[in-house]
XYZ file of C-alpha atoms in Angstrom:
143
model
C -15.222 -11.981 32.125
C -14.849 -9.644 29.061
C -17.827 -8.436 26.694
C -18.587 -10.257 23.498
C -18.032 -7.521 21.165
C -19.321 -9.679 18.316
C -22.916 -10.084 19.909
C -22.897 -6.660 21.992
C -22.252 -4.690 18.804
C -22.778 -6.946 15.767
C -23.419 -4.041 13.345
C -19.873 -2.478 14.390
C -18.169 -5.910 13.980
C -19.869 -6.501 10.688
C -18.550 -3.248 9.433
C -14.753 -4.170 10.802
C -15.310 -7.048 8.644
C -16.539 -5.850 5.720
C -12.908 -4.503 4.996
C -11.825 -8.010 4.366
C -14.288 -7.985 1.574
C -12.814 -4.854 0.001
C -9.205 -6.203 0.459
C -10.133 -9.646 -0.953
C -11.051 -7.838 -4.111
C -7.461 -6.048 -4.588
C -4.448 -7.235 -6.388
C -2.743 -8.084 -3.206
C -2.207 -11.930 -3.137
C -4.074 -13.486 -0.288
C -1.043 -15.461 0.917
C 0.915 -12.024 0.975
C -2.115 -10.638 2.871
C -1.959 -13.497 5.385
C 1.760 -13.129 5.896
C 1.330 -9.623 6.506
C -1.739 -10.102 8.686
C 0.170 -12.534 10.995
C 3.108 -10.519 11.433
C 0.975 -7.507 12.678
C -1.010 -9.704 14.865
C 2.501 -11.406 16.244
C 3.693 -7.685 17.115
C 0.429 -6.767 18.913
C 0.461 -9.970 20.607
C -3.130 -11.166 19.529
C -3.546 -14.783 20.007
C -6.673 -15.251 18.255
C -5.473 -13.446 14.870
C -2.214 -15.175 15.009
C -4.105 -18.385 14.924
C -6.773 -17.477 12.646
C -3.956 -16.380 10.109
C -1.690 -19.101 10.513
C -4.858 -21.552 9.622
C -6.054 -18.831 6.450
C -2.435 -18.767 5.150
C -2.162 -22.538 5.242
C -5.488 -22.663 3.277
C -4.278 -20.373 0.649
C -1.200 -22.588 -0.020
C 1.610 -21.088 2.244
C 4.094 -23.714 3.796
C 3.869 -24.030 7.626
C 7.741 -23.719 7.518
C 7.437 -20.265 5.999
C 4.699 -19.069 8.343
C 6.632 -20.410 11.251
C 9.329 -18.044 10.139
C 7.414 -14.882 9.828
C 8.517 -13.641 13.192
C 12.493 -13.662 12.063
C 11.606 -12.775 8.266
C 14.479 -10.639 8.066
C 16.817 -13.814 8.093
C 15.109 -16.367 6.663
C 15.936 -17.446 3.003
C 12.651 -18.272 1.868
C 10.588 -14.869 1.720
C 11.023 -13.065 -1.511
C 11.966 -9.158 -2.111
C 8.341 -8.294 -2.305
C 7.350 -10.173 0.957
C 10.016 -8.797 2.836
C 9.197 -5.108 1.822
C 5.588 -5.852 2.626
C 6.725 -7.241 6.061
C 8.892 -4.347 6.811
C 5.982 -1.909 5.690
C 3.761 -3.897 8.068
C 6.291 -3.602 11.222
C 6.806 0.065 10.662
C 3.133 1.049 10.398
C 2.323 -1.257 13.268
C 5.150 0.180 15.379
C 4.215 3.713 14.609
C 3.737 5.339 17.635
C 6.870 7.192 18.763
C 8.401 6.712 15.250
C 7.549 7.343 11.727
C 7.595 4.959 8.449
C 11.278 5.667 7.556
C 11.765 6.933 3.513
C 14.096 3.590 3.443
C 10.970 1.200 4.547
C 8.614 3.372 2.349
C 10.834 3.521 -0.958
C 11.575 -0.249 -0.640
C 7.722 -1.002 -0.633
C 7.303 1.670 -3.528
C 9.990 -0.376 -5.650
C 7.614 -3.505 -5.136
C 4.279 -2.438 -5.515
C 2.072 -0.191 -7.890
C 0.420 2.912 -6.457
C -2.783 1.706 -5.518
C -1.560 -1.736 -4.128
C 0.875 0.217 -1.897
C -2.277 2.332 -0.596
C -4.145 -0.990 0.020
C -1.264 -2.649 1.598
C -1.461 0.366 4.100
C -4.971 -0.090 4.565
C -4.853 -3.901 5.033
C -2.092 -3.324 7.897
C -4.234 -0.526 9.480
C -7.475 -2.763 9.405
C -5.358 -5.866 11.119
C -4.170 -3.401 13.617
C -7.687 -2.412 14.763
C -8.888 -5.798 14.668
C -6.051 -6.777 16.935
C -6.855 -4.033 19.264
C -10.432 -4.848 19.459
C -9.712 -8.566 19.990
C -6.938 -7.987 22.652
C -9.079 -5.666 24.567
C -11.907 -8.097 25.008
C -9.486 -11.016 25.545
C -10.470 -13.007 22.400
C -8.570 -16.215 22.055
C -8.438 -19.305 19.461
C -11.183 -21.973 20.002
């Protein structure tokens, strides 16, 4: 049995969650954030976060069909150019070890996001990667 990090280090856990507060006040649409969170969590193999952000996306009005297509977003017709740019950016940042965020991916994202929004999107992606790694390490699973 792994430690319950939420009770062993509650202040640290609350600090991690506080980033959601900042991100919820940005210009990034909640539905877009949940699509990105879902894709990052799929890549990292975090069952808890996949489940959580799938449900959260439904609550903000995303269609189940679209959410089910997130893992194959490049070939699905129901993602907007903005969503595709965000998902490509999320994949590039998440798969960063051993490679870089290419100019093509970065420049495509720049076409769709204002400066601050692009920085906030990068922060959201990095934040989800951090949360995934903690949840995976301590074997957090959906309830």
